[in-house]
C-alpha cells in the first residue's frame, strides 16, 4: 500500500501524508525532482502523486520517466496549473488523473482508490462495507445479495463515501467530486443533500442500516458505528 | 466639426469681416477723392468762366471745355457770396435719363448786375471708375478666399498628413498588441507628438503586461497556500475530540477557503483569456455541446422541478473556438439559468441560425442591467456565488467576437449570443 508523493511544499506534504496514513497507506516522501527520481523504483507503489512545479525540475519529466520504466503504478498529477493543455499533456504522457490545487483530501483519497482500481491487474474488485457490496467496474451494488439500482451519480457518491469511510466529508468536497470545477456553484449543495437522501433511501429499502452520520452544518460521515 | 472645416471657417469669417470693412472704407475714400477731383475741375472752369463771362452774355461762346452744362440766372437777394458745391439730378437729353451731376454755384457781377452762375459736370465717368475699381476689389477678395480654401486643403493634405496618420494608428492601438510605432515626420511638433504618444503607449503596454503577469502569478501562487489551509482544516476535522462548535468553526474556514479558491481559479481563467492564451480552434457542434451539458445538469434541473425546452431540432450550428472555453461558456450560461430560476420554472434553449438563445424564468434583476456582465456584480440577497460567471461568459464572447445581449421580458431572462458568420 505504498504511495509516492513528490511535492515541494512541506505543509501540504505533511497534510497529505497524515491523511493518507490514516487511510492505511504508507507514504514515500520526496520534496524535489531528484528525490522523486531516486524514489521512483523504491517500492511498487499503488499510486504516485506528482507535483508539476518542482524547484529543480519538471514533474512532467518524472511522469514520463516512470512510464518509460513500465511502472504499473497509477499516477496522479497534483498541480496548481489548471490549463486544459497541461491536463492533456499530463494525461498523454501517461498520468491517470489530474488534480488541481487546492483540493480536498477526501477527494484525493477517492481518486487514488479509483486510479488504483483501474491499474489493478487481477480480476474484478469487490468493495465491501457492512452489508453493502459494490462492484465499481460493473457499476453494480448489492445489499445482502439484493441488487440496488443506483443512478450514475448515486453510484459515484457511494464510492466516494466508501473511499472516505470513518472520515468527516464536507458537502463541498462531495459537490466538487461529483461536479468538477465549473459545475455546481452554491446550488449544488442542495443537490448533494438530495442525492444523499435518495441514496440512503434506496440502501435502506434494500435492508441496509443507515451508515450515514449527519454532522450538522459540516457534512457527513460514512461509518459502521 | 473637422479641423479643416473649422480653420477654413475661421479664415473665411475673418477675411469676410476684414474685406467688408476695408471695402466700405476704400469705397468711401475713392468716392471722396473723385468728388474733390470734380470740385477742383469745376473751380478751375469757374476761373475761366469768370474771365470769359462778357462773351457769354454776348452769346459768343456756346460751350466750355471741362463742363457739361451751364446756367446763368440773376442773383437773388440773400444768395451766398461764396462758392457752393452740390449734387443734383438732371435729365440727360441724349438718353432721356436722370443722371447725377456735380455743380458749382457762384456769384458774378457784370456791369451792375449780379448773376448766379451754375456749372454742371456729370459724375458718371467718376462713378464708373469707382464701380470698376470696386468690382476688381471684389473679384480679388473672391480669388483670395478661393486661394485660402485650396491652400488650406493643400496644407491639410501635406503638412497634417503625419498627424492624421498617427491618429489613425492611435485609433487602432490596443494594449494587448505591440506599442505604437509612428515614424518620423518632418515637422518638429509632430515628431514631438509622436515621441510622446510612443512613450505613452509603451508605458501602457508594459503596465498592462505587468498587471497581467502580476494577476497570473498571484492567482497561481495563491493556489498552494490555499491548498495548505484546505487540507489542514480537513485534517483537523478528522480529530475525534472536537465538539460541534469547533466543527462549525472549521466548516466556516473550509467554506471560505473553498470560496476563495473558486474565486481565484475563475480570476485566473479570466486572466488567461485576457492574455489570449487560448489559441486552439475547433469546430464544435453547438447542439451536441448543449446536449452534453444539459445531460450533466439534468439532476440539478430536476431537483428544482425546472422544465427544459429545447428548440434546436434539425439545425446544425457549428462554432469555432477552444473546446474548454466552449464548455465553460455553456455551463456558465446553463448554471446561471438554473440558479436564478424559480421552483418549477422553465429554461428555453434555442439554437437559431447563427445564434444561441438561453432564457429562463426568474425575478427581475436587483441591480442595473448594464452591470450584469461586470465582475462581482450579483444579486445581494443570494449568497454563495460571486458574480463572475457572466463576466466570464462576456470575456469569452469578446475574445471570439461573439455578440452577447440580455433582455428581460414577460418574466423571462433572455441571453442571446450571435456568432459571426
Coordinates of C-alpha atoms in Angstrom, one line a residue:
Chain A
X1 CA 0.0 0.0 0.0
X2 CA 2.8 2.4 -0.8
X3 CA 2.3 5.8 -2.3
X4 CA 5.0 8.1 -3.6
X5 CA 4.4 11.8 -3.0
X6 CA 6.5 14.3 -4.9
X7 CA 5.7 17.8 -3.5
X8 CA 8.0 20.6 -2.6
X9 CA 5.5 22.4 -0.4
X10 CA 6.2 20.9 3.0
X11 CA 3.0 21.8 4.9
X12 CA 1.0 20.4 2.0
X13 CA 3.1 17.3 2.0
X14 CA 2.5 16.8 5.7
X15 CA -1.3 17.1 5.3
X16 CA -1.4 14.6 2.6
X17 CA 0.8 12.2 4.5
X18 CA -1.2 12.4 7.7
X19 CA -4.5 11.9 5.9
X20 CA -3.3 9.1 3.7
X21 CA -1.6 7.3 6.6
X22 CA -4.9 7.5 8.5
X23 CA -6.4 5.7 5.5
X24 CA -3.7 3.0 5.9
X25 CA -1.4 4.0 3.1
X26 CA 2.4 4.0 3.5
X27 CA 3.9 7.2 2.1
X28 CA 7.2 7.7 0.5
X29 CA 8.0 11.4 0.6
X30 CA 10.1 13.3 -2.0
X31 CA 10.4 17.1 -1.8
X32 CA 12.3 17.6 -5.0
X33 CA 12.6 16.3 -8.6
X34 CA 15.8 14.5 -7.7
X35 CA 14.5 12.9 -4.6
X36 CA 11.5 11.8 -6.6
X37 CA 13.7 10.4 -9.3
X38 CA 15.6 8.4 -6.7
X39 CA 12.4 7.1 -5.1
X40 CA 10.7 6.0 -8.4
X41 CA 11.8 2.4 -8.0
X42 CA 12.0 2.1 -4.2
X43 CA 8.7 0.3 -3.9
X44 CA 5.9 -1.0 -6.0
X45 CA 3.6 1.9 -5.5
X46 CA 0.0 1.7 -6.0
X47 CA -0.1 5.3 -6.8
X48 CA 2.3 8.3 -7.4
X49 CA 1.3 11.8 -6.6
X50 CA 3.4 14.2 -8.6
X51 CA 3.5 18.0 -8.4
X52 CA 4.4 19.7 -11.7
X53 CA 6.3 22.7 -10.4
X54 CA 9.4 21.4 -8.6
X55 CA 12.3 23.7 -7.7
X56 CA 14.8 21.5 -9.5
X57 CA 12.8 20.1 -12.4
X58 CA 9.6 19.4 -14.2
X59 CA 7.1 17.0 -12.7
X60 CA 6.1 16.0 -16.2
X61 CA 9.5 14.5 -16.8
X62 CA 9.0 12.3 -13.7
X63 CA 5.8 11.1 -15.2
X64 CA 7.5 10.3 -18.5
X65 CA 10.4 8.5 -16.8
X66 CA 8.1 6.5 -14.6
X67 CA 6.1 5.3 -17.6
X68 CA 9.3 4.5 -19.5
X69 CA 10.2 2.2 -16.6
X70 CA 7.0 0.4 -17.4
X71 CA 5.7 1.0 -13.9
X72 CA 2.3 -0.3 -13.2
X73 CA 1.6 2.3 -10.6
X74 CA -1.2 4.8 -11.0
X75 CA 0.0 8.3 -11.5
X76 CA -1.9 11.4 -10.4
X77 CA -0.6 14.8 -11.2
X78 CA -1.3 17.3 -8.4
X79 CA -0.7 20.8 -9.7
X80 CA -1.7 24.4 -9.3
X81 CA -1.7 24.7 -13.1
X82 CA -5.1 24.5 -14.4
X83 CA -4.8 24.9 -18.1
X84 CA -6.5 22.4 -20.3
X85 CA -3.3 21.9 -22.3
X86 CA -1.5 21.0 -19.2
X87 CA -4.0 18.3 -18.4
X88 CA -3.9 17.0 -21.9
X89 CA -0.2 16.9 -21.8
X90 CA 0.0 15.2 -18.5
X91 CA -2.6 12.6 -19.4
X92 CA -1.0 11.9 -22.7
X93 CA 2.4 11.3 -21.0
X94 CA 0.7 8.5 -19.1
X95 CA -0.8 10.1 -15.9
X96 CA -4.1 8.6 -14.9
X97 CA -5.6 11.6 -13.3
X98 CA -5.0 15.3 -12.8
X99 CA -6.0 17.0 -9.6
X100 CA -5.9 20.8 -9.4
X101 CA -4.7 22.5 -6.2
X102 CA -6.3 23.4 -3.9
X103 CA -8.1 20.0 -3.5
X104 CA -10.0 18.2 -0.8
X105 CA -8.0 15.4 0.9
X106 CA -11.2 13.2 0.7
X107 CA -11.2 13.8 -3.0
X108 CA -7.6 12.8 -3.2
X109 CA -8.3 9.5 -1.5
X110 CA -11.2 8.8 -3.7
X111 CA -9.1 9.5 -6.8
X112 CA -6.2 7.4 -5.5
X113 CA -8.6 4.5 -5.0
X114 CA -10.2 4.9 -8.3
X115 CA -6.8 5.0 -10.1
X116 CA -5.6 2.0 -8.0
X117 CA -8.6 0.1 -9.2
X118 CA -8.0 0.9 -12.8
X119 CA -4.4 -0.1 -12.7
X120 CA -5.0 -3.3 -10.7
X121 CA -4.3 -6.3 -12.8
X122 CA -6.0 -9.2 -11.0
X123 CA -9.8 -9.7 -11.6
X124 CA -12.8 -7.8 -10.6
X125 CA -12.6 -6.0 -7.3
X126 CA -15.4 -6.1 -4.8
X127 CA -15.7 -3.3 -2.3
X128 CA -17.4 -4.2 1.0
X129 CA -18.9 -2.0 3.6
X130 CA -21.1 -3.6 6.2
X131 CA -23.8 -5.3 4.3
X132 CA -23.1 -3.3 1.1
X133 CA -21.1 -4.8 -1.7
X134 CA -20.1 -2.6 -4.7
X135 CA -18.5 -3.8 -7.9
X136 CA -17.1 -0.5 -9.3
X137 CA -16.3 -1.8 -12.7
X138 CA -19.8 -3.1 -13.4
X139 CA -21.4 -0.2 -11.5
X140 CA -23.4 -2.6 -9.5
X141 CA -24.3 -2.5 -5.9
X142 CA -25.8 -5.2 -3.6
X143 CA -27.2 -5.1 -0.1
X144 CA -27.3 -8.6 1.3
X145 CA -27.4 -10.2 -2.2
X146 CA -30.1 -7.9 -3.2
X147 CA -29.2 -5.7 -6.1
X148 CA -29.8 -2.0 -5.7
X149 CA -30.5 0.2 -8.7
X150 CA -28.4 3.3 -8.4
X151 CA -28.0 6.3 -10.8
X152 CA -24.6 7.1 -12.0
X153 CA -24.2 10.0 -9.6
X154 CA -25.5 7.9 -6.7
X155 CA -23.0 5.2 -7.5
X156 CA -20.2 7.8 -7.6
X157 CA -21.4 9.2 -4.3
X158 CA -21.4 5.8 -2.7
X159 CA -17.9 5.0 -3.9
X160 CA -16.8 8.4 -2.6
X161 CA -18.2 7.7 0.8
X162 CA -16.8 4.3 0.9
X163 CA -13.3 5.6 0.0
X164 CA -13.5 8.0 2.9
X165 CA -15.1 5.8 5.5
X166 CA -15.0 6.9 9.1
X167 CA -13.9 10.4 7.9
X168 CA -15.8 13.7 8.0
X169 CA -16.7 14.5 4.5
X170 CA -17.7 18.1 3.7
X171 CA -20.6 18.9 1.4
X172 CA -18.2 21.0 -0.7
X173 CA -15.9 18.1 -1.3
X174 CA -18.8 15.9 -2.5
X175 CA -20.1 18.6 -4.7
X176 CA -16.6 19.2 -6.2
X177 CA -16.1 15.5 -6.7
X178 CA -19.4 14.9 -8.4
X179 CA -19.4 18.2 -10.3
X180 CA -15.9 19.1 -11.1
X181 CA -14.7 22.6 -11.2
X182 CA -17.1 24.7 -13.1
X183 CA -20.3 22.9 -12.3
X184 CA -22.4 23.4 -9.3
X185 CA -21.9 26.6 -7.6
X186 CA -23.8 27.1 -4.5
X187 CA -27.0 25.3 -5.8
X188 CA -25.1 22.0 -5.8
X189 CA -25.1 21.7 -2.0
X190 CA -28.9 21.2 -2.1
X191 CA -28.2 18.7 -4.9
X192 CA -25.7 16.8 -2.7
X193 CA -28.3 16.7 0.0
X194 CA -31.0 15.3 -2.3
X195 CA -28.7 12.8 -3.8
X196 CA -27.6 11.5 -0.5
X197 CA -31.2 11.3 0.7
X198 CA -32.1 9.2 -2.4
X199 CA -29.1 7.0 -1.9
X200 CA -29.8 6.4 1.8
X201 CA -33.4 5.6 1.0
X202 CA -32.5 3.1 -1.7
X203 CA -30.0 1.4 0.5
X204 CA -32.3 1.3 3.5
X205 CA -35.2 0.0 1.3
X206 CA -32.9 -2.9 0.4
X207 CA -32.3 -3.6 4.1
X208 CA -29.1 -1.8 4.9
X209 CA -28.7 0.1 8.1
X210 CA -28.2 3.8 7.9
X211 CA -24.4 4.2 7.7
X212 CA -24.5 7.9 7.1
X213 CA -24.0 10.2 10.0
X214 CA -25.1 13.7 9.5
X215 CA -22.7 16.2 11.0
X216 CA -24.7 19.3 11.3
X217 CA -23.6 22.2 9.2
X218 CA -20.4 20.4 8.1
X219 CA -21.2 17.3 6.1
X220 CA -21.4 13.6 6.6
X221 CA -19.6 10.6 8.0
X222 CA -19.9 7.1 6.5
X223 CA -19.4 4.7 9.3
X224 CA -20.4 1.3 10.7
X225 CA -20.9 2.6 14.2
Chain B
X1 CA -16.5 69.7 -36.6
X2 CA -13.4 68.7 -38.5
X3 CA -10.2 70.6 -38.1
X4 CA -10.1 71.5 -41.8
X5 CA -13.7 72.9 -41.8
X6 CA -13.1 74.8 -38.6
X7 CA -9.9 76.5 -39.8
X8 CA -11.5 77.3 -43.2
X9 CA -14.5 78.8 -41.4
X10 CA -12.3 80.9 -39.1
X11 CA -10.2 82.2 -42.0
X12 CA -13.3 82.8 -44.1
X13 CA -15.1 84.7 -41.3
X14 CA -12.2 86.9 -40.5
X15 CA -11.4 87.7 -44.2
X16 CA -15.0 88.4 -45.0
X17 CA -15.2 90.7 -42.0
X18 CA -12.0 92.5 -42.8
X19 CA -12.8 92.8 -46.5
X20 CA -16.2 94.1 -45.8
X21 CA -15.0 97.0 -43.7
X22 CA -11.9 97.6 -45.8
X23 CA -14.2 97.6 -48.8
X24 CA -16.5 100.2 -47.2
X25 CA -13.6 102.5 -46.2
X26 CA -11.9 102.0 -49.6
X27 CA -15.1 102.8 -51.4
X28 CA -15.6 106.0 -49.3
X29 CA -12.1 107.2 -49.8
X30 CA -12.4 106.6 -53.6
X31 CA -15.7 108.4 -53.7
X32 CA -14.3 111.4 -51.7
X33 CA -11.3 111.5 -54.0
X34 CA -13.5 111.6 -57.1
X35 CA -15.7 114.3 -55.6
X36 CA -12.8 116.5 -54.7
X37 CA -11.3 116.0 -58.1
X38 CA -14.6 117.1 -59.7
X39 CA -14.7 120.1 -57.3
X40 CA -11.3 121.1 -58.4
X41 CA -12.1 120.8 -62.0
X42 CA -15.3 122.9 -61.5
X43 CA -13.3 125.5 -59.6
X44 CA -10.8 125.7 -62.5
X45 CA -13.6 126.1 -65.0
X46 CA -15.1 128.7 -62.8
X47 CA -12.0 130.9 -63.2
X48 CA -12.3 130.6 -67.0
X49 CA -16.0 131.3 -66.9
X50 CA -15.4 134.5 -64.9
X51 CA -12.8 135.6 -67.4
X52 CA -14.9 135.0 -70.4
X53 CA -18.2 135.9 -68.9
X54 CA -18.7 139.0 -71.1
X55 CA -18.5 136.9 -74.1
X56 CA -21.1 134.6 -72.7
X57 CA -23.5 137.4 -72.3
X58 CA -22.8 138.3 -75.9
X59 CA -23.8 134.8 -76.7
X60 CA -20.5 134.2 -78.5
X61 CA -19.5 131.1 -76.6
X62 CA -21.7 128.1 -76.8
X63 CA -19.8 125.7 -74.6
X64 CA -16.8 125.5 -72.3
X65 CA -14.4 122.6 -72.1
X66 CA -14.5 120.6 -68.8
X67 CA -18.1 121.1 -68.0
X68 CA -21.3 119.6 -69.4
X69 CA -23.8 122.4 -68.8
X70 CA -24.1 126.0 -67.6
X71 CA -27.0 128.0 -66.2
X72 CA -26.9 131.7 -65.7
X73 CA -29.6 133.5 -63.7
X74 CA -29.9 136.8 -62.0
X75 CA -28.6 136.7 -58.5
X76 CA -31.3 136.7 -55.9
X77 CA -31.1 138.6 -52.7
X78 CA -29.6 136.7 -49.8
X79 CA -27.7 134.4 -52.1
X80 CA -24.4 133.2 -50.6
X81 CA -21.5 135.1 -51.9
X82 CA -19.0 132.2 -51.6
X83 CA -18.8 129.1 -54.0
X84 CA -21.4 126.4 -53.4
X85 CA -20.8 122.8 -54.4
X86 CA -23.5 120.3 -54.6
X87 CA -25.1 117.3 -56.4
X88 CA -28.2 117.3 -58.4
X89 CA -30.2 115.1 -60.8
X90 CA -30.7 116.3 -64.3
X91 CA -32.4 114.9 -67.3
X92 CA -29.8 113.9 -69.9
X93 CA -31.3 114.8 -73.2
X94 CA -29.4 112.2 -75.1
X95 CA -30.5 109.2 -73.1
X96 CA -33.6 110.8 -71.6
X97 CA -32.5 109.6 -68.1
X98 CA -31.8 111.3 -64.9
X99 CA -28.2 111.4 -64.1
X100 CA -26.2 112.8 -61.2
X101 CA -24.2 116.0 -61.8
X102 CA -21.8 117.9 -59.6
X103 CA -22.3 121.6 -59.8
X104 CA -20.6 124.8 -58.6
X105 CA -22.7 127.9 -57.9
X106 CA -21.1 131.3 -57.7
X107 CA -22.0 134.9 -57.9
X108 CA -20.5 137.1 -60.6
X109 CA -21.1 140.7 -61.2
X110 CA -21.0 142.3 -64.5
X111 CA -21.9 145.8 -65.1
X112 CA -24.1 146.5 -62.1
X113 CA -25.9 143.3 -62.5
X114 CA -25.2 140.3 -60.2
X115 CA -25.6 136.9 -61.8
X116 CA -25.9 133.5 -60.2
X117 CA -23.9 131.1 -62.3
X118 CA -24.1 127.3 -62.0
X119 CA -21.6 125.0 -63.8
X120 CA -22.5 121.3 -64.1
X121 CA -20.3 118.3 -64.6
X122 CA -21.5 114.7 -65.0
X123 CA -20.3 112.4 -62.2
X124 CA -20.9 109.3 -64.4
X125 CA -17.3 108.8 -65.6
X126 CA -16.0 109.1 -62.0
X127 CA -18.8 106.7 -60.7
X128 CA -17.9 104.3 -63.5
X129 CA -14.3 104.4 -62.3
X130 CA -15.3 103.7 -58.7
X131 CA -17.5 101.0 -59.8
X132 CA -14.8 99.3 -61.8
X133 CA -12.3 99.5 -59.0
X134 CA -14.8 98.1 -56.5
X135 CA -15.6 95.3 -58.9
X136 CA -12.0 94.5 -59.2
X137 CA -11.6 94.5 -55.5
X138 CA -14.5 92.1 -55.0
X139 CA -13.0 89.8 -57.6
X140 CA -9.7 89.9 -55.7
X141 CA -11.5 89.0 -52.5
X142 CA -13.2 86.0 -54.0
X143 CA -10.0 84.9 -55.6
X144 CA -8.2 85.3 -52.3
X145 CA -10.8 83.3 -50.4
X146 CA -10.7 80.5 -53.0
X147 CA -6.9 80.6 -52.8
X148 CA -7.1 80.3 -49.0
X149 CA -9.5 77.4 -49.3
X150 CA -7.3 75.5 -51.6
X151 CA -4.2 76.4 -49.7
X152 CA -5.8 75.1 -46.6
X153 CA -6.7 71.8 -48.2
X154 CA -3.2 71.5 -49.5
X155 CA -1.8 72.2 -46.1
X156 CA -4.0 69.6 -44.6
X157 CA -3.2 67.0 -47.2
X158 CA 0.5 67.5 -46.8
X159 CA 1.5 69.2 -43.6
X160 CA -1.0 67.4 -41.4
X161 CA -0.7 64.1 -43.2
X162 CA 1.6 62.7 -40.4
X163 CA -0.8 63.9 -37.8
X164 CA -3.7 62.1 -39.3
X165 CA -1.6 59.0 -39.9
X166 CA -0.7 59.0 -36.2
X167 CA -4.3 59.5 -35.2
X168 CA -5.4 56.5 -37.3
X169 CA -2.7 54.3 -35.7
X170 CA -3.8 55.6 -32.3
X171 CA -7.3 54.5 -33.0
X172 CA -6.2 51.0 -33.7
X173 CA -4.0 50.9 -30.7
X174 CA -4.6 48.0 -28.3
X175 CA -2.8 47.4 -25.0
X176 CA -2.7 43.7 -25.8
X177 CA -0.8 44.3 -29.0
X178 CA 2.5 46.0 -29.7
X179 CA 3.3 49.5 -28.6
X180 CA 2.8 52.2 -31.2
X181 CA 5.4 52.8 -33.9
X182 CA 4.6 56.2 -35.5
X183 CA 7.6 57.0 -37.7
X184 CA 9.4 60.3 -38.2
X185 CA 7.5 63.2 -39.8
X186 CA 9.4 66.3 -41.0
X187 CA 7.5 68.7 -38.7
X188 CA 9.1 69.2 -35.4
X189 CA 5.9 69.4 -33.4
X190 CA 4.6 66.2 -34.9
X191 CA 7.9 64.5 -34.1
X192 CA 7.4 65.6 -30.6
X193 CA 3.8 64.4 -30.6
X194 CA 4.8 61.0 -31.9
X195 CA 7.5 60.6 -29.4
X196 CA 5.1 61.5 -26.6
X197 CA 2.5 59.1 -27.9
X198 CA 5.0 56.3 -28.4
X199 CA 6.3 56.8 -24.9
X200 CA 2.8 56.7 -23.5
X201 CA 1.8 53.6 -25.5
X202 CA 5.0 51.8 -24.4
X203 CA 4.1 52.6 -20.8
X204 CA 0.5 51.5 -21.3
X205 CA 1.6 48.2 -22.8
X206 CA 4.2 47.5 -20.2
X207 CA 1.8 48.4 -17.4
X208 CA -0.8 46.2 -18.9
X209 CA 1.6 43.3 -19.3
X210 CA 2.9 43.7 -15.8
X211 CA -0.6 43.8 -14.4
X212 CA -1.4 40.6 -16.4
X213 CA 1.7 38.9 -15.2
X214 CA 1.0 40.0 -11.6
X215 CA -2.5 38.6 -11.7
X216 CA -1.2 35.5 -13.4
X217 CA 1.5 34.9 -10.7
X218 CA -0.7 35.9 -7.8
X219 CA -3.6 33.6 -8.8
X220 CA -1.1 30.8 -9.4
X221 CA 0.9 31.4 -6.2
X222 CA -2.3 31.6 -4.1
X223 CA -3.2 28.0 -5.0
X224 CA -0.6 26.4 -2.8
X225 CA -1.3 28.2 0.4
X226 CA -4.9 27.7 -0.2
X227 CA -4.3 24.0 -0.6
X228 CA -2.4 24.0 2.7
X229 CA -5.3 25.7 4.5
X230 CA -7.8 23.5 2.9
X231 CA -6.1 20.3 3.7
X232 CA -5.2 21.3 7.2
X233 CA -8.8 22.1 8.1
X234 CA -9.9 18.9 6.6
X235 CA -7.3 17.0 8.7
X236 CA -8.4 18.9 11.8
X237 CA -12.0 17.9 11.1
X238 CA -11.0 14.3 11.5
X239 CA -9.9 14.8 15.1
X240 CA -12.2 12.9 17.3
X241 CA -12.1 15.2 20.3
X242 CA -13.8 18.2 18.6
X243 CA -17.2 19.5 19.7
X244 CA -19.8 20.6 17.3
X245 CA -18.9 24.2 18.0
X246 CA -15.4 23.6 16.9
X247 CA -16.6 21.7 13.9
X248 CA -18.8 24.6 12.9
X249 CA -15.8 26.9 13.1
X250 CA -13.7 24.6 11.0
X251 CA -16.5 24.4 8.5
X252 CA -16.6 28.2 8.2
X253 CA -12.9 28.2 7.5
X254 CA -13.4 25.4 5.0
X255 CA -16.3 27.2 3.2
X256 CA -14.4 30.4 2.9
X257 CA -11.3 28.7 1.7
X258 CA -13.4 26.9 -1.0
X259 CA -14.9 30.2 -1.9
X260 CA -11.5 31.8 -2.2
X261 CA -10.1 29.0 -4.3
X262 CA -13.1 29.1 -6.7
X263 CA -12.8 32.8 -6.9
X264 CA -9.1 32.5 -7.6
X265 CA -9.3 29.9 -10.3
X266 CA -12.1 31.9 -12.1
X267 CA -10.0 35.0 -11.9
X268 CA -7.0 33.0 -13.2
X269 CA -9.2 31.8 -16.1
X270 CA -10.3 35.3 -16.9
X271 CA -6.7 36.5 -16.9
X272 CA -5.7 33.7 -19.2
X273 CA -8.4 34.7 -21.6
X274 CA -7.3 38.3 -21.5
X275 CA -3.7 37.1 -22.1
X276 CA -5.0 35.3 -25.2
X277 CA -3.7 32.0 -24.1
X278 CA -6.4 30.1 -25.8
X279 CA -5.3 29.6 -29.4
X280 CA -6.8 26.2 -30.1
X281 CA -9.6 26.4 -32.6
X282 CA -12.0 23.5 -33.0
X283 CA -15.3 23.2 -34.9
X284 CA -17.8 22.5 -32.3
X285 CA -21.4 21.3 -32.9
X286 CA -23.4 23.6 -30.7
X287 CA -26.3 21.1 -30.4
X288 CA -24.1 18.3 -29.2
X289 CA -22.4 20.6 -26.8
X290 CA -25.7 21.7 -25.3
X291 CA -26.9 18.1 -25.1
X292 CA -23.8 17.1 -23.2
X293 CA -24.1 19.8 -20.6
X294 CA -27.9 19.6 -20.3
X295 CA -27.3 15.9 -19.6
X296 CA -24.8 16.7 -16.9
X297 CA -27.1 19.3 -15.3
X298 CA -30.1 17.0 -15.7
X299 CA -30.3 16.1 -12.0
X300 CA -29.9 19.7 -10.8
X301 CA -32.7 20.7 -13.1
X302 CA -35.0 18.0 -11.8
X303 CA -34.1 18.9 -8.3
X304 CA -35.8 22.3 -8.7
X305 CA -38.6 20.9 -10.9
X306 CA -37.4 23.0 -13.8
X307 CA -38.7 22.2 -17.3
X308 CA -36.1 22.4 -20.1
X309 CA -37.5 23.2 -23.5
X310 CA -35.1 22.5 -26.4
X311 CA -35.7 24.2 -29.7
X312 CA -32.7 23.0 -31.8
X313 CA -34.2 20.2 -33.8
X314 CA -32.7 19.7 -37.2
X315 CA -30.5 22.7 -37.0
X316 CA -26.8 22.2 -37.3
X317 CA -24.9 25.1 -35.9
X318 CA -21.1 25.0 -35.6
X319 CA -18.9 27.4 -33.7
X320 CA -15.2 27.6 -33.9
X321 CA -13.4 28.0 -30.6
X322 CA -11.4 26.3 -27.9
X323 CA -13.4 23.4 -26.6
X324 CA -12.5 24.1 -23.0
X325 CA -13.8 27.6 -23.3
X326 CA -16.9 26.3 -25.1
X327 CA -17.6 24.1 -22.1
X328 CA -17.2 27.0 -19.7
X329 CA -19.3 29.2 -21.8
X330 CA -22.2 26.8 -22.0
X331 CA -22.0 25.5 -18.4
X332 CA -21.9 29.1 -17.0
X333 CA -25.0 30.1 -19.1
X334 CA -26.9 27.0 -18.1
X335 CA -25.9 27.2 -14.5
X336 CA -27.0 30.8 -14.4
X337 CA -30.3 29.8 -15.9
X338 CA -30.8 27.1 -13.2
X339 CA -29.5 29.1 -10.2
X340 CA -31.6 32.2 -10.9
X341 CA -34.7 30.2 -11.8
X342 CA -37.7 29.7 -9.7
X343 CA -39.1 26.4 -8.3
X344 CA -41.0 24.8 -11.2
X345 CA -39.7 27.4 -13.7
X346 CA -38.7 27.0 -17.3
X347 CA -35.5 27.1 -19.3
X348 CA -35.7 27.5 -23.1
X349 CA -32.6 26.6 -25.1
X350 CA -32.8 27.6 -28.7
X351 CA -30.3 27.2 -31.5
X352 CA -31.3 29.5 -34.3
X353 CA -29.5 30.5 -37.4
X354 CA -26.1 31.9 -36.2
X355 CA -27.4 32.4 -32.7
X356 CA -27.8 30.7 -29.4
X357 CA -30.6 31.8 -27.0
X358 CA -31.0 30.7 -23.5
X359 CA -33.9 32.0 -21.5
X360 CA -35.2 31.3 -18.0
X361 CA -37.9 32.3 -15.6
X362 CA -36.9 34.3 -12.6
X363 CA -37.4 37.5 -10.7
X364 CA -36.2 40.8 -12.2
X365 CA -32.6 41.9 -11.6
X366 CA -32.0 43.7 -8.3
X367 CA -29.2 45.8 -9.9
X368 CA -28.7 47.8 -13.0
X369 CA -29.0 45.8 -16.3
X370 CA -25.8 47.4 -17.6
X371 CA -23.8 45.9 -14.8
X372 CA -24.9 42.4 -15.5
X373 CA -21.7 41.3 -17.2
X374 CA -19.4 43.2 -14.8
X375 CA -17.2 41.3 -12.3
X376 CA -18.5 40.9 -8.8
X377 CA -22.0 42.2 -9.6
X378 CA -24.6 39.8 -8.2
X379 CA -27.9 39.5 -6.5
X380 CA -27.1 40.7 -3.0
X381 CA -29.9 38.6 -1.5
X382 CA -28.3 35.4 -2.6
X383 CA -25.0 34.1 -1.2
X384 CA -22.5 31.6 -2.4
X385 CA -21.9 32.9 -5.9
X386 CA -19.6 35.8 -6.5
X387 CA -20.8 37.3 -9.8
X388 CA -18.0 36.0 -12.0
X389 CA -19.9 33.6 -14.2
X390 CA -21.4 36.0 -16.6
X391 CA -18.4 38.2 -16.7
X392 CA -16.5 35.1 -17.7
X393 CA -19.1 34.4 -20.4
X394 CA -18.7 38.0 -21.6
X395 CA -15.0 37.7 -21.7
X396 CA -15.2 34.5 -23.8
X397 CA -17.7 36.1 -26.2
X398 CA -15.5 39.2 -26.6
X399 CA -12.5 37.0 -27.2
X400 CA -14.1 35.3 -30.1
X401 CA -16.1 38.3 -31.4
X402 CA -19.5 36.8 -30.4
X403 CA -22.1 39.4 -29.6
X404 CA -24.0 38.7 -26.4
X405 CA -27.1 40.6 -25.3
X406 CA -29.5 40.4 -22.4
X407 CA -33.2 41.3 -22.2
X408 CA -35.9 40.7 -19.6
X409 CA -39.4 40.4 -20.9
X410 CA -42.5 38.8 -19.6
X411 CA -40.8 37.3 -16.6
X412 CA -38.2 35.7 -18.8
X413 CA -34.4 36.5 -18.8
X414 CA -33.0 36.0 -22.2
X415 CA -29.4 35.7 -23.1
X416 CA -28.7 35.8 -26.8
X417 CA -25.3 35.1 -28.4
X418 CA -24.9 36.0 -32.0
X419 CA -22.0 34.2 -33.7
X420 CA -20.1 35.9 -36.5
X421 CA -20.7 34.5 -40.0

